[in-house]
Amino acid sequence: MSVKELVAKVDAQQKQLALYEKKLRDVVRAYKSLESERNALQTVVSSLSGTAPEGTATEPSTSKEQAENSETAIPASSESGGQTQDTVASLRTALATLTLEKSKREAAFQADKKTLQGEKEALLEKLRKVADASEQEAEKMEKVIKQLSDKVKRIEGDRDRELADHGNVLAEMQARYAKEKVAAENAHKQMAELYTKVKDLEENPKTRNKAAQEEIGKLQKELEKWKKKAERTPTVQLLQNQIENMKLDYDKMLQEMSSKGKMSFESSDNGEKLAGFESKIFRLSERIADCEKEKAELVEELKMSREENSTLVQKLSETPKIAAPECTDLKTELRKMIGQFLKQHPAEELRDIIGNDSRINTLEKRLKELQKECDELKASSEIAAQSKEGDFQDDGGLRSLISQLHAKLRNLEETHTADMVQYEATTRNLRERITELERNEEANLKEIKRETQDKISQMEMEMQKQRERTLDAIAEKDRELEATKSILVSLRSEQLASSSNVPLDPHSSGKPVPVSKRRSAEHRRHLDKRHSTGSRRSVDAISESSVDFALSHEASNVPLSQINEMKNVFYEDELAKKDKEIQDARFTIQQLEYRLREMEQNALCKDLQHHEMTEKLKEEIRVLEGKLKLVSSGGDIEYLRNIFVQYLNTITTASASSKNILRAMGMVLKLSSKEMKIIDNKK
C-alpha cells in the first residue's frame, strides 16, 4: 500500500473514532440522565412507600388513643405532619432532578437538531458550489469550442484562398506550357525541315559520286593536267579549308547548345519537358552524327576514287605515249610561264589565264551551293538556338516561380502541420480535461450521495434510537405511574376511611362520608377510562400534580373532588402538550425527509444535465474533428478539381465517349452544376 492510501485509511479511521466517541458521549449522557431519573423515581417511590406503612401504623394507635383519651390525638398528628414534610422535600428534589434531566434531554435534542441543520446547509452549499463549478467548466468548454470552430473557419478560409491562388498560378503555368508546346512544335518542324535538307545533302553526294565515277573514264586522259592544276591553284585549297572551318564551327556551336541545354535542364524541375528536349537534342545529335558518318564515308569514297585515279595515272604513265617528251616540255614551259605571269601579276587568277572551263564552273557552282546550304544551316541552327535560349529563359522563370511556389507550399504545409499538431494537442488536453472533470464530478457526486446517505442513515438510526429510548422511558414511566397510582389510591382510600371513622371537625362528622365515596368512585372510573384508552402519561405532570395535591391537602382543607378535578385537568393539559410536541417533532422529521428527497432529486437532475452537457460537447468535438479531417483530406481533391476545371476550359471539342469519361470524372471530383454544363456544352 502507498503512503497516500495509508494516510486516507488513517483519516477514515480517525473520522470513525470521532463518530464512535460522539455516540459514546451521547450514550453516556443518556445513561446518566436515565440513572438520575431512575434515582429520583426511586426516591419518590421510597418516600411514598415509606409514608404508607407509617400512616397505617399510626391510624389504629390514634384511633385507640382517641377512644381512650382525646388528648393523645394532637401529638400523633404533629408527628405525621413532620414525616409528610420530609416526603414532600424528597419529592421536590426528585421532581427537580426529573425536570432538570428533561430539560437536558430537550437541550441535547435541540443541539442535535441544530447540528443536523448546519450539516444540511453545508451540504446544500457544497452542492451549489459543485453546480456553479460545473457550469463554469461548461462555459469554459463552450468558449474553447467556439475558439476552435473560429480557428477551423479561419483555416478553411486560408485554404480556400491558397487554392484560388494555386488555381491562378496553374492557369498561368498552363498558358506558358501551351506557348512552350507551340514553340516546341515549331522547333520540331524546323528540325524536320533540317532533316529533309540533310537527307537531300546525303543523296546529292551519292548521285554526284556516281556521276563522277561515270566521268572517270572520260577524264583519264586529262587527270594529270587537272591534278597539276589542283596542286597549283590555291582557291580549291581555300574552299576546302573554309568548309572544314565551317564544319568545326558548326560542331562547336552544337556542343555549346547541348552543354547549355544540359546545364539548364539539370537545374529544372519540369522533368517531362526536359526529357523531351533532351530526347530531341539527342535525336538531332544522332542525325548530325549520321550525317558526319555519311560525309566521312563520302570522303573515304573520294579518297578511294583518288587512289583509283592515281592508279590509273600510273597505268597511263606506264603505257607508252606518242610524243611524250613534247608534251612534257610543253607542260614544263607552260608551268614556267604561268609562274612568271603570276609573279608579275599576282592580282589576276589562273582562270582568267586558262579561260573558262565547264568543269571548273560546275565545281564552283557546287561549292557555292554548299556554302549557301551551310549558311542556311547556320541560320536555322542560330534560330533554333535562340528559340531554345528563349525557352530556357522561360523555363528559368518558370523554375524560379515553381521553386517559390514549392517553398510557399512547404511553408503552408509546415504551418498546417503545426496547426494540426497544436489542434490535436488542444483537443487531447480538452478530452483529458473533460474526462478528468467527469471523473471528479462523478467522484464528488458519489461522495456527496454517500455522505448524504450516511447522514440520513445516521439520522434515522439516531431517531430510531431516540424513539426507542423515549418509548422505553415512557413505558417505564407508565409502569411507575401505575405503581404510584395504585399507591395513591390505597393511600386515599385509607385517608378517606380514617377521615370517615374519626372526623377532625365534630360539626362535619356526618357529611363527608357519602361525598368521599362518590368522588373516590368517580376517580376510579376516570382512572380506568384513562388506562383503557392507553394514552401516554407524563411523570413530571403526575409528580407535580401529586406534590400540588399534597401541599394543597396539607395547607388547606379543600374538598377531594375539586383536587381530583384540578389534577385531571392539569394532567390532560400536560399530555396534550407532550402529544403536540411529539406531533411537531414528527412533522419536522417528515419535512426534513421531504427536503432530503428534494435534494437528492435536484442532485440527480443536475447530474443528468451535466451528463447531457458533456455528451453535447463530445458530439461537437467529434463534428469539429470530422470537419478537420475533411479539410485536411480535401486539399488534394480541390487541387485536382481546379486542374480538371482548367483542363475543361482548354478543351474545345469532345466526342461522346470522352464526354462520358469527363462526366464520370466530374462526378468523382464533385463538380458543380455549372461546371458539369461546361462538359455538356462541348461539341
PDB file of C-alpha atoms in Angstrom, residues 203-434:
ATOM      1  CA  GLU A 203      21.503  11.924-101.546  1.00  0.00           C
ATOM      2  CA  ASN A 204      23.206  14.586-103.680  1.00  0.00           C
ATOM      3  CA  PRO A 205      26.769  13.436-102.901  1.00  0.00           C
ATOM      4  CA  LYS A 206      25.800   9.869-103.755  1.00  0.00           C
ATOM      5  CA  THR A 207      24.397  10.871-107.130  1.00  0.00           C
ATOM      6  CA  ARG A 208      27.361  13.089-107.732  1.00  0.00           C
ATOM      7  CA  ASN A 209      29.709  10.289-106.793  1.00  0.00           C
ATOM      8  CA  LYS A 210      28.046   8.063-109.327  1.00  0.00           C
ATOM      9  CA  ALA A 211      28.312  10.762-111.955  1.00  0.00           C
ATOM     10  CA  ALA A 212      31.947  11.246-111.034  1.00  0.00           C
ATOM     11  CA  GLN A 213      32.587   7.521-111.352  1.00  0.00           C
ATOM     12  CA  GLU A 214      30.955   7.596-114.758  1.00  0.00           C
ATOM     13  CA  GLU A 215      33.084  10.527-115.779  1.00  0.00           C
ATOM     14  CA  ILE A 216      36.311   8.916-114.529  1.00  0.00           C
ATOM     15  CA  GLY A 217      36.753   7.039-117.758  1.00  0.00           C
ATOM     16  CA  LYS A 218      36.276  10.175-119.717  1.00  0.00           C
ATOM     17  CA  LEU A 219      38.702  12.187-117.611  1.00  0.00           C
ATOM     18  CA  GLN A 220      41.537   9.650-117.551  1.00  0.00           C
ATOM     19  CA  LYS A 221      43.443  11.449-120.272  1.00  0.00           C
ATOM     20  CA  GLU A 222      43.358  14.857-118.595  1.00  0.00           C
ATOM     21  CA  LEU A 223      43.766  13.618-114.997  1.00  0.00           C
ATOM     22  CA  GLU A 224      47.389  14.640-114.699  1.00  0.00           C
ATOM     23  CA  LYS A 225      46.562  18.033-116.017  1.00  0.00           C
ATOM     24  CA  TRP A 226      43.749  18.538-113.519  1.00  0.00           C
ATOM     25  CA  LYS A 227      45.935  17.150-110.748  1.00  0.00           C
ATOM     26  CA  LYS A 228      48.652  19.640-111.507  1.00  0.00           C
ATOM     27  CA  LYS A 229      46.100  22.404-111.801  1.00  0.00           C
ATOM     28  CA  ALA A 230      44.621  21.421-108.430  1.00  0.00           C
ATOM     29  CA  GLU A 231      48.067  21.416-106.892  1.00  0.00           C
ATOM     30  CA  ARG A 232      48.901  24.758-108.423  1.00  0.00           C
ATOM     31  CA  THR A 233      45.531  26.576-107.793  1.00  0.00           C
ATOM     32  CA  PRO A 234      45.092  27.684-104.130  1.00  0.00           C
ATOM     33  CA  THR A 235      41.397  28.540-104.492  1.00  0.00           C
ATOM     34  CA  VAL A 236      40.296  24.947-104.113  1.00  0.00           C
ATOM     35  CA  GLN A 237      42.503  24.583-101.065  1.00  0.00           C
ATOM     36  CA  LEU A 238      40.975  27.703 -99.580  1.00  0.00           C
ATOM     37  CA  LEU A 239      37.490  26.438-100.253  1.00  0.00           C
ATOM     38  CA  GLN A 240      38.262  23.125 -98.592  1.00  0.00           C
ATOM     39  CA  ASN A 241      39.715  24.922 -95.588  1.00  0.00           C
ATOM     40  CA  GLN A 242      36.621  27.125 -95.368  1.00  0.00           C
ATOM     41  CA  ILE A 243      34.361  24.073 -95.492  1.00  0.00           C
ATOM     42  CA  GLU A 244      36.357  22.364 -92.735  1.00  0.00           C
ATOM     43  CA  ASN A 245      36.282  25.521 -90.597  1.00  0.00           C
ATOM     44  CA  MET A 246      32.544  25.795 -91.131  1.00  0.00           C
ATOM     45  CA  LYS A 247      32.161  22.181 -90.034  1.00  0.00           C
ATOM     46  CA  LEU A 248      34.251  22.799 -86.930  1.00  0.00           C
ATOM     47  CA  ASP A 249      32.249  25.942 -86.092  1.00  0.00           C
ATOM     48  CA  TYR A 250      29.006  24.041 -86.559  1.00  0.00           C
ATOM     49  CA  ASP A 251      30.238  21.233 -84.284  1.00  0.00           C
ATOM     50  CA  LYS A 252      31.326  23.741 -81.625  1.00  0.00           C
ATOM     51  CA  MET A 253      28.008  25.514 -81.828  1.00  0.00           C
ATOM     52  CA  LEU A 254      26.124  22.236 -81.424  1.00  0.00           C
ATOM     53  CA  GLN A 255      28.313  21.280 -78.460  1.00  0.00           C
ATOM     54  CA  GLU A 256      27.726  24.655 -76.811  1.00  0.00           C
ATOM     55  CA  MET A 257      23.989  24.386 -77.384  1.00  0.00           C
ATOM     56  CA  SER A 258      23.907  20.868 -75.973  1.00  0.00           C
ATOM     57  CA  SER A 259      26.030  21.894 -72.953  1.00  0.00           C
ATOM     58  CA  LYS A 260      23.755  24.907 -72.322  1.00  0.00           C
ATOM     59  CA  GLY A 261      20.706  22.706 -72.645  1.00  0.00           C
ATOM     60  CA  LYS A 262      22.175  20.163 -70.263  1.00  0.00           C
ATOM     61  CA  MET A 263      23.142  22.816 -67.708  1.00  0.00           C
ATOM     62  CA  SER A 264      19.717  24.420 -67.869  1.00  0.00           C
ATOM     63  CA  PHE A 265      17.921  21.087 -67.806  1.00  0.00           C
ATOM     64  CA  GLU A 266      19.859  19.859 -64.794  1.00  0.00           C
ATOM     65  CA  SER A 267      18.615  22.796 -62.690  1.00  0.00           C
ATOM     66  CA  SER A 268      14.962  22.473 -63.806  1.00  0.00           C
ATOM     67  CA  ASP A 269      12.209  20.555 -62.058  1.00  0.00           C
ATOM     68  CA  ASN A 270       9.961  20.072 -65.102  1.00  0.00           C
ATOM     69  CA  GLY A 271      11.115  16.534 -65.848  1.00  0.00           C
ATOM     70  CA  GLU A 272       8.864  15.722 -68.747  1.00  0.00           C
ATOM     71  CA  LYS A 273       9.739  18.860 -70.723  1.00  0.00           C
ATOM     72  CA  LEU A 274      13.433  18.470 -70.116  1.00  0.00           C
ATOM     73  CA  ALA A 275      13.295  14.827 -71.053  1.00  0.00           C
ATOM     74  CA  GLY A 276      11.507  15.776 -74.290  1.00  0.00           C
ATOM     75  CA  PHE A 277      14.047  18.458 -75.126  1.00  0.00           C
ATOM     76  CA  GLU A 278      16.940  16.155 -74.294  1.00  0.00           C
ATOM     77  CA  SER A 279      15.460  13.410 -76.432  1.00  0.00           C
ATOM     78  CA  LYS A 280      15.028  15.862 -79.315  1.00  0.00           C
ATOM     79  CA  ILE A 281      18.583  17.130 -78.937  1.00  0.00           C
ATOM     80  CA  PHE A 282      19.802  13.574 -78.726  1.00  0.00           C
ATOM     81  CA  ARG A 283      17.955  12.725 -81.925  1.00  0.00           C
ATOM     82  CA  LEU A 284      19.372  15.799 -83.635  1.00  0.00           C
ATOM     83  CA  SER A 285      22.848  14.908 -82.441  1.00  0.00           C
ATOM     84  CA  GLU A 286      22.337  11.362 -83.724  1.00  0.00           C
ATOM     85  CA  ARG A 287      21.195  12.697 -87.064  1.00  0.00           C
ATOM     86  CA  ILE A 288      24.172  15.038 -87.212  1.00  0.00           C
ATOM     87  CA  ALA A 289      26.426  12.137 -86.279  1.00  0.00           C
ATOM     88  CA  ASP A 290      24.845  10.086 -89.050  1.00  0.00           C
ATOM     89  CA  CYS A 291      25.421  12.956 -91.451  1.00  0.00           C
ATOM     90  CA  GLU A 292      29.032  13.170 -90.321  1.00  0.00           C
ATOM     91  CA  LYS A 293      29.413   9.446 -90.786  1.00  0.00           C
ATOM     92  CA  GLU A 294      27.957   9.686 -94.264  1.00  0.00           C
ATOM     93  CA  LYS A 295      30.255  12.608 -95.009  1.00  0.00           C
ATOM     94  CA  ALA A 296      33.191  10.578 -93.731  1.00  0.00           C
ATOM     95  CA  GLU A 297      32.092   7.716 -95.960  1.00  0.00           C
ATOM     96  CA  LEU A 298      31.890  10.121 -98.892  1.00  0.00           C
ATOM     97  CA  VAL A 299      35.359  11.414 -98.065  1.00  0.00           C
ATOM     98  CA  GLU A 300      36.614   7.846 -97.948  1.00  0.00           C
ATOM     99  CA  GLU A 301      34.933   7.150-101.280  1.00  0.00           C
ATOM    100  CA  LEU A 302      36.588  10.260-102.685  1.00  0.00           C
ATOM    101  CA  LYS A 303      39.910   9.021-101.357  1.00  0.00           C
ATOM    102  CA  MET A 304      39.263   5.668-102.940  1.00  0.00           C
ATOM    103  CA  SER A 305      38.383   7.382-106.213  1.00  0.00           C
ATOM    104  CA  ARG A 306      41.559   9.419-105.954  1.00  0.00           C
ATOM    105  CA  GLU A 307      43.580   6.313-105.306  1.00  0.00           C
ATOM    106  CA  GLU A 308      41.927   4.685-108.275  1.00  0.00           C
ATOM    107  CA  ASN A 309      42.695   7.783-110.296  1.00  0.00           C
ATOM    108  CA  SER A 310      46.284   7.650-109.127  1.00  0.00           C
ATOM    109  CA  THR A 311      46.487   4.007-110.119  1.00  0.00           C
ATOM    110  CA  LEU A 312      45.000   4.877-113.460  1.00  0.00           C
ATOM    111  CA  VAL A 313      47.516   7.687-113.794  1.00  0.00           C
ATOM    112  CA  GLN A 314      50.300   5.270-113.010  1.00  0.00           C
ATOM    113  CA  LYS A 315      48.964   2.849-115.574  1.00  0.00           C
ATOM    114  CA  LEU A 316      48.692   5.627-118.093  1.00  0.00           C
ATOM    115  CA  SER A 317      52.213   6.763-117.263  1.00  0.00           C
ATOM    116  CA  GLU A 318      53.480   3.251-117.752  1.00  0.00           C
ATOM    117  CA  THR A 319      51.823   2.959-121.132  1.00  0.00           C
ATOM    118  CA  PRO A 320      53.946   4.327-123.951  1.00  0.00           C
ATOM    119  CA  LYS A 321      52.715   7.557-125.307  1.00  0.00           C
ATOM    120  CA  ILE A 322      53.410   9.195-128.588  1.00  0.00           C
ATOM    121  CA  ALA A 323      55.251  12.467-128.417  1.00  0.00           C
ATOM    122  CA  ALA A 324      55.533  12.332-124.666  1.00  0.00           C
ATOM    123  CA  PRO A 325      58.654  14.437-124.397  1.00  0.00           C
ATOM    124  CA  GLU A 326      56.975  17.139-126.355  1.00  0.00           C
ATOM    125  CA  CYS A 327      54.029  17.119-124.012  1.00  0.00           C
ATOM    126  CA  THR A 328      56.273  17.185-121.018  1.00  0.00           C
ATOM    127  CA  ASP A 329      58.243  20.048-122.463  1.00  0.00           C
ATOM    128  CA  LEU A 330      55.082  21.923-123.185  1.00  0.00           C
ATOM    129  CA  LYS A 331      53.854  21.271-119.682  1.00  0.00           C
ATOM    130  CA  THR A 332      57.051  22.486-118.104  1.00  0.00           C
ATOM    131  CA  GLU A 333      57.166  25.541-120.280  1.00  0.00           C
ATOM    132  CA  LEU A 334      53.516  26.221-119.569  1.00  0.00           C
ATOM    133  CA  ARG A 335      54.124  25.938-115.872  1.00  0.00           C
ATOM    134  CA  LYS A 336      57.088  28.258-116.019  1.00  0.00           C
ATOM    135  CA  MET A 337      55.175  30.806-117.997  1.00  0.00           C
ATOM    136  CA  ILE A 338      52.190  30.672-115.630  1.00  0.00           C
ATOM    137  CA  GLY A 339      54.502  31.054-112.640  1.00  0.00           C
ATOM    138  CA  GLN A 340      56.242  34.029-114.165  1.00  0.00           C
ATOM    139  CA  PHE A 341      52.923  35.607-115.106  1.00  0.00           C
ATOM    140  CA  LEU A 342      51.562  35.101-111.584  1.00  0.00           C
ATOM    141  CA  LYS A 343      54.710  36.620-110.122  1.00  0.00           C
ATOM    142  CA  GLN A 344      54.336  39.611-112.343  1.00  0.00           C
ATOM    143  CA  HIS A 345      50.525  39.845-111.985  1.00  0.00           C
ATOM    144  CA  PRO A 346      49.534  38.427-108.579  1.00  0.00           C
ATOM    145  CA  ALA A 347      46.079  40.044-108.648  1.00  0.00           C
ATOM    146  CA  GLU A 348      44.891  38.007-111.604  1.00  0.00           C
ATOM    147  CA  GLU A 349      43.685  34.464-111.303  1.00  0.00           C
ATOM    148  CA  LEU A 350      44.590  31.353-113.153  1.00  0.00           C
ATOM    149  CA  ARG A 351      41.096  31.007-114.528  1.00  0.00           C
ATOM    150  CA  ASP A 352      41.458  34.230-116.457  1.00  0.00           C
ATOM    151  CA  ILE A 353      44.682  32.967-117.949  1.00  0.00           C
ATOM    152  CA  ILE A 354      43.480  29.478-118.791  1.00  0.00           C
ATOM    153  CA  GLY A 355      39.973  30.523-119.744  1.00  0.00           C
ATOM    154  CA  ASN A 356      36.510  29.332-118.828  1.00  0.00           C
ATOM    155  CA  ASP A 357      36.199  25.610-118.220  1.00  0.00           C
ATOM    156  CA  SER A 358      32.889  23.834-117.734  1.00  0.00           C
ATOM    157  CA  ARG A 359      34.245  21.524-115.070  1.00  0.00           C
ATOM    158  CA  ILE A 360      35.655  24.350-113.011  1.00  0.00           C
ATOM    159  CA  ASN A 361      32.386  26.174-113.332  1.00  0.00           C
ATOM    160  CA  THR A 362      30.440  23.151-112.136  1.00  0.00           C
ATOM    161  CA  LEU A 363      32.764  22.729-109.190  1.00  0.00           C
ATOM    162  CA  GLU A 364      32.419  26.383-108.299  1.00  0.00           C
ATOM    163  CA  LYS A 365      28.650  26.139-108.566  1.00  0.00           C
ATOM    164  CA  ARG A 366      28.642  23.126-106.309  1.00  0.00           C
ATOM    165  CA  LEU A 367      30.886  24.950-103.863  1.00  0.00           C
ATOM    166  CA  LYS A 368      28.553  27.960-103.835  1.00  0.00           C
ATOM    167  CA  GLU A 369      25.576  25.704-103.270  1.00  0.00           C
ATOM    168  CA  LEU A 370      27.363  24.052-100.369  1.00  0.00           C
ATOM    169  CA  GLN A 371      28.204  27.483 -98.916  1.00  0.00           C
ATOM    170  CA  LYS A 372      24.547  28.531 -99.214  1.00  0.00           C
ATOM    171  CA  GLU A 373      23.393  25.337 -97.561  1.00  0.00           C
ATOM    172  CA  CYS A 374      25.936  25.850 -94.785  1.00  0.00           C
ATOM    173  CA  ASP A 375      24.723  29.417 -94.329  1.00  0.00           C
ATOM    174  CA  GLU A 376      21.126  28.229 -94.205  1.00  0.00           C
ATOM    175  CA  LEU A 377      22.058  25.531 -91.710  1.00  0.00           C
ATOM    176  CA  LYS A 378      23.880  28.124 -89.601  1.00  0.00           C
ATOM    177  CA  ALA A 379      20.894  30.482 -89.696  1.00  0.00           C
ATOM    178  CA  SER A 380      18.428  27.707 -88.832  1.00  0.00           C
ATOM    179  CA  SER A 381      20.701  26.467 -86.053  1.00  0.00           C
ATOM    180  CA  GLU A 382      21.028  30.019 -84.728  1.00  0.00           C
ATOM    181  CA  ILE A 383      17.220  30.437 -84.831  1.00  0.00           C
ATOM    182  CA  ALA A 384      16.774  27.117 -83.058  1.00  0.00           C
ATOM    183  CA  ALA A 385      19.424  28.092 -80.516  1.00  0.00           C
ATOM    184  CA  GLN A 386      17.741  31.457 -79.937  1.00  0.00           C
ATOM    185  CA  SER A 387      14.330  29.796 -79.565  1.00  0.00           C
ATOM    186  CA  LYS A 388      15.856  27.261 -77.212  1.00  0.00           C
ATOM    187  CA  GLU A 389      17.578  30.009 -75.248  1.00  0.00           C
ATOM    188  CA  GLY A 390      14.240  31.843 -75.030  1.00  0.00           C
ATOM    189  CA  ASP A 391      12.620  28.614 -73.969  1.00  0.00           C
ATOM    190  CA  PHE A 392      15.409  28.104 -71.481  1.00  0.00           C
ATOM    191  CA  GLN A 393      14.885  31.626 -70.155  1.00  0.00           C
ATOM    192  CA  ASP A 394      11.146  30.951 -69.893  1.00  0.00           C
ATOM    193  CA  ASP A 395      11.996  27.671 -68.241  1.00  0.00           C
ATOM    194  CA  GLY A 396      14.264  29.510 -65.819  1.00  0.00           C
ATOM    195  CA  GLY A 397      11.457  31.924 -64.927  1.00  0.00           C
ATOM    196  CA  LEU A 398       9.066  29.034 -64.587  1.00  0.00           C
ATOM    197  CA  ARG A 399      11.582  27.167 -62.489  1.00  0.00           C
ATOM    198  CA  SER A 400      12.030  30.150 -60.178  1.00  0.00           C
ATOM    199  CA  LEU A 401       8.255  30.557 -59.937  1.00  0.00           C
ATOM    200  CA  ILE A 402       7.826  26.837 -59.302  1.00  0.00           C
ATOM    201  CA  SER A 403      10.574  26.909 -56.662  1.00  0.00           C
ATOM    202  CA  GLN A 404       8.857  29.868 -54.983  1.00  0.00           C
ATOM    203  CA  LEU A 405       5.534  28.047 -55.115  1.00  0.00           C
ATOM    204  CA  HIS A 406       7.157  24.924 -53.708  1.00  0.00           C
ATOM    205  CA  ALA A 407       8.688  26.952 -50.894  1.00  0.00           C
ATOM    206  CA  LYS A 408       5.323  28.567 -50.229  1.00  0.00           C
ATOM    207  CA  LEU A 409       3.641  25.163 -50.263  1.00  0.00           C
ATOM    208  CA  ARG A 410       6.247  23.808 -47.884  1.00  0.00           C
ATOM    209  CA  ASN A 411       5.697  26.747 -45.539  1.00  0.00           C
ATOM    210  CA  LEU A 412       1.939  26.273 -45.755  1.00  0.00           C
ATOM    211  CA  GLU A 413       2.286  22.553 -45.111  1.00  0.00           C
ATOM    212  CA  GLU A 414       4.565  23.230 -42.159  1.00  0.00           C
ATOM    213  CA  THR A 415       2.119  25.775 -40.723  1.00  0.00           C
ATOM    214  CA  HIS A 416      -0.759  23.406 -41.409  1.00  0.00           C
ATOM    215  CA  THR A 417       1.047  20.535 -39.705  1.00  0.00           C
ATOM    216  CA  ALA A 418       1.942  22.803 -36.785  1.00  0.00           C
ATOM    217  CA  ASP A 419      -1.682  23.930 -36.534  1.00  0.00           C
ATOM    218  CA  MET A 420      -2.847  20.334 -36.752  1.00  0.00           C
ATOM    219  CA  VAL A 421      -0.392  19.290 -34.042  1.00  0.00           C
ATOM    220  CA  GLN A 422      -1.497  22.207 -31.876  1.00  0.00           C
ATOM    221  CA  TYR A 423      -5.138  21.407 -32.530  1.00  0.00           C
ATOM    222  CA  GLU A 424      -4.594  17.743 -31.711  1.00  0.00           C
ATOM    223  CA  ALA A 425      -2.737  18.707 -28.544  1.00  0.00           C
ATOM    224  CA  THR A 426      -5.524  21.096 -27.515  1.00  0.00           C
ATOM    225  CA  THR A 427      -8.203  18.515 -28.317  1.00  0.00           C
ATOM    226  CA  ARG A 428      -6.249  15.900 -26.398  1.00  0.00           C
ATOM    227  CA  ASN A 429      -5.891  18.249 -23.448  1.00  0.00           C
ATOM    228  CA  LEU A 430      -9.578  19.138 -23.645  1.00  0.00           C
ATOM    229  CA  ARG A 431     -10.552  15.494 -23.758  1.00  0.00           C
ATOM    230  CA  GLU A 432      -8.328  14.734 -20.804  1.00  0.00           C
ATOM    231  CA  ARG A 433      -9.767  17.752 -19.013  1.00  0.00           C
ATOM    232  CA  ILE A 434     -13.326  16.626 -19.799  1.00  0.00           C
TER     233      ILE A 434
END
